[in-house]
Amino acid sequence: MKLVEVQITKFRNILDSESVQVQPDVTCLVGKNESGKTAFLHALYRLLPARGNVALSVHDQYPAWLEKRDRLQGVDLDDVRPAQATFELDAADVAAVADILGEGVLSGTRLRLEKSYGGTLYYTVKTNEAAAVRHLIDGLDFSDGQAKHARSVTSLAELRKLTSELSEKADDEQATAAGTALASRIHEVYGKRDVSAAAYNVLKSRVPRFFYFHEYSALPYVVGIQRVLQAADTDLKDGELTARALLRMAAAADEYLLNPNYERRKRELENVANALTGDVLQYWSQNPELRVYPDIERATPKGQPGPDEDELKIRIWDNRHQLSLPFDEHSTGFRWFFSFLAAFSEYEFAETPVVILLDEPALGLHARAQADFLRFIDERLSERHQVIYTTHSPFMVQPGKLERVRMVEDKGREDGAKVSANIMSTDRDTLFPLQGALGYDLVQHLFIAPHNLIVEGTSDYTYLRVISDFVAQQGNRESLDERWSMVPVGGMDIVPTFIALLGQHLDLTVVIDAQKQGHQRLSQLASEGYLADKRIITIGQVLGKRLADVEDLFSPGDYLSLFNKAFGKNYKVADLTGTDPIVKQLARKEGIDRFDHGKPADVLLRDRTSILPNLSKLSFDNFEALFKVVNQTLAKE
């Protein structure tokens, strides 16, 4: 099953995050410090933790400014449910329930879990009791009258009552036998549970648990082997739990780690360290000559009576500089990466996947190493596990995968932190990582890509990229040539500057709206040899109109559908007046100068699977006409 939706309420600075949709592979929470990113992960982790050393606590986690007020109003704070998660069941989950309870007993494919501050876990799963009853009575030997009565029963409670009635008919051996058989079957399948409880009982072992990792989960330099292996989760810190995961990789504890033979213990630990180091170096481009060396030393517990015990000490050998250092004195980034792999080893190939929660991962890594870690997430982690990570680093945001991004912004005491898929946040600091990521991606593309298609803004980029990808997949229309690297520069006023700076060094074609300020400057640049006249393409040129924007490539009905979804309107084509661009007509209808053009584009980006197949032929004809003109400029070079 997959996590699809999360809602956090009354947890630290989150009063109500509202429903947060989770991607099937990777979700990225972006926000500035103290915005609520960590609080979101902490609450979700405590819903169903993979490690048993955390719990929900009113004293530690309930919003401090609300605690006394809510108590005075009679709220039982232990009953408040701060964490809620919804999972989508897959075919194997449904089949597992059907194998025990019968086909059709599940009437929905979603499981919702909630946890209270008091520690009670609540579940919601939709079931069909009538189907459960049919499965129970199927094949039992009833008389005709009894069978008719049994088939009229639609609930498990009624069926239990029928069982008692049949069993009490001492003068009717067939009825007694049927009642006994039915009672036995009910007890075997349900015990004292109802249908929903029984369905959850099948599913609960299949629900992914949450594995949370942060900087404090890193391996310590020194670990007491016996204590870490034998202590309960609640008695260990996060770093010690990571050490235990490392130690558990060394096969059976008694045979290897607790074996009195030093050589056997040492060899097994070296094998584990070598395997993990090899994994790290696949994704570690900073220094490939690092090696992790564990050592075992017999030591007396400090300040404690008793026999000596073995201590694990971890050092890092740097072959480049021919020296070794204690693990906690080496690069923060390498220690974090190695520690994460050690901790994750406990869950990577477990039968039930975990949802990986990473709090500011790779923060100690160089920008290139952060890119390596993103590759690690995509290639290694998200293959079997969903990943949710927080960041405020531009290098941990992937411009080509903005559908993964959720913005986290603290709206103040009255509203608390909010989590939104709408990247059009009004908070400049919240947006900075996205702006930085786009800027970095822009520069990389400009200096690396041989063929660059310059567009004005991100909405232009979204429309052209999404529709080109769709028609390429369909295979029945011309899409943008795959050699194009599309670059949104942030507005028409910036386009001439980019061309003046880079036009003589790069292969550029420009797509712009018709009749905008700056066209004269572009024509001047063309006359000065910065780019050819034919490589300046206007939307008006494609549509045969004097005035036209990229939004006019859509049929009026198609664009209105995007606009209505974005702004909660219900306009029809008949409501529009004028022959100017549709964005001008809509702004006039709204009585404003301009609306946010990015929001309809965002609707298309996020809901493209349902929207694209229903676009009109006119829309596809217009976009294809533009793609053909653009591709012709490439073909002639």
Short mmCIF file of N, CA, C and O in Angstrom, two decimals, residues 6 15 61 79 89 132 151 178 182 238 299 329 349 387 427 446 602 615-616 636:
data_model
loop_
_atom_site.label_atom_id
_atom_site.label_comp_id
_atom_site.label_asym_id
_atom_site.label_seq_id
_atom_site.Cartn_x
_atom_site.Cartn_y
_atom_site.Cartn_z
N VAL A 6 -1.81 13.06 4.12
CA VAL A 6 -1.46 13.28 5.52
C VAL A 6 -2.12 14.56 6.00
O VAL A 6 -2.23 15.54 5.25
N LEU A 15 -1.37 24.01 13.61
CA LEU A 15 -2.74 23.91 14.13
C LEU A 15 -3.57 23.00 13.22
O LEU A 15 -4.35 22.19 13.71
N GLN A 61 4.47 18.39 22.95
CA GLN A 61 4.15 18.66 21.55
C GLN A 61 2.85 19.41 21.30
O GLN A 61 2.65 19.93 20.20
N ASP A 79 -7.25 12.90 24.09
CA ASP A 79 -8.11 12.40 23.01
C ASP A 79 -7.86 13.10 21.68
O ASP A 79 -8.38 12.68 20.64
N LEU A 89 -4.70 1.07 -0.79
CA LEU A 89 -4.39 -0.35 -0.82
C LEU A 89 -4.07 -0.79 -2.25
O LEU A 89 -4.68 -0.31 -3.21
N ALA A 132 -19.42 -10.13 3.80
CA ALA A 132 -18.77 -10.94 4.83
C ALA A 132 -19.69 -12.07 5.30
O ALA A 132 -19.26 -13.21 5.50
N ARG A 151 -29.72 -16.16 4.29
CA ARG A 151 -29.41 -15.26 3.16
C ARG A 151 -30.01 -13.88 3.35
O ARG A 151 -29.57 -12.92 2.70
N ALA A 178 -25.83 -26.93 11.96
CA ALA A 178 -25.54 -25.72 11.18
C ALA A 178 -25.11 -24.58 12.09
O ALA A 178 -24.17 -23.83 11.78
N LEU A 182 -21.51 -22.83 12.00
CA LEU A 182 -21.46 -21.39 11.75
C LEU A 182 -20.72 -20.67 12.88
O LEU A 182 -19.89 -19.79 12.65
N ASP A 238 18.85 7.88 19.30
CA ASP A 238 18.78 7.60 17.87
C ASP A 238 20.11 7.11 17.31
O ASP A 238 20.16 6.18 16.50
N ALA A 299 36.84 -2.71 27.30
CA ALA A 299 36.90 -1.53 28.17
C ALA A 299 36.06 -1.75 29.42
O ALA A 299 35.12 -2.56 29.43
N GLU A 329 35.04 13.02 14.05
CA GLU A 329 35.88 14.17 13.71
C GLU A 329 36.06 14.32 12.20
O GLU A 329 36.82 15.16 11.74
N PHE A 349 15.33 -4.17 2.84
CA PHE A 349 14.74 -5.34 2.20
C PHE A 349 13.72 -6.05 3.09
O PHE A 349 13.42 -7.23 2.89
N VAL A 387 9.56 8.35 -0.04
CA VAL A 387 10.47 9.24 0.68
C VAL A 387 9.81 10.60 0.84
O VAL A 387 9.27 11.15 -0.12
N ASP A 427 5.38 34.30 0.46
CA ASP A 427 6.52 34.54 1.33
C ASP A 427 7.82 34.38 0.54
O ASP A 427 8.12 33.30 0.03
N LEU A 446 21.99 26.79 -19.82
CA LEU A 446 22.48 27.76 -20.78
C LEU A 446 23.90 27.45 -21.23
O LEU A 446 24.26 27.67 -22.38
N ASP A 602 -0.34 25.66 -13.19
CA ASP A 602 -0.11 24.71 -12.10
C ASP A 602 -1.19 23.63 -12.09
O ASP A 602 -0.91 22.47 -11.79
N LEU A 615 -8.48 17.57 -23.84
CA LEU A 615 -8.31 18.84 -24.55
C LEU A 615 -8.86 18.73 -25.97
O LEU A 615 -8.86 17.65 -26.58
N SER A 616 -9.29 19.85 -26.51
CA SER A 616 -9.92 19.86 -27.83
C SER A 616 -8.89 19.70 -28.94
O SER A 616 -7.68 19.93 -28.75
N LYS A 636 17.20 23.92 -39.70
CA LYS A 636 17.92 24.71 -40.69
C LYS A 636 19.32 25.10 -40.22
O LYS A 636 20.06 25.73 -40.96
#
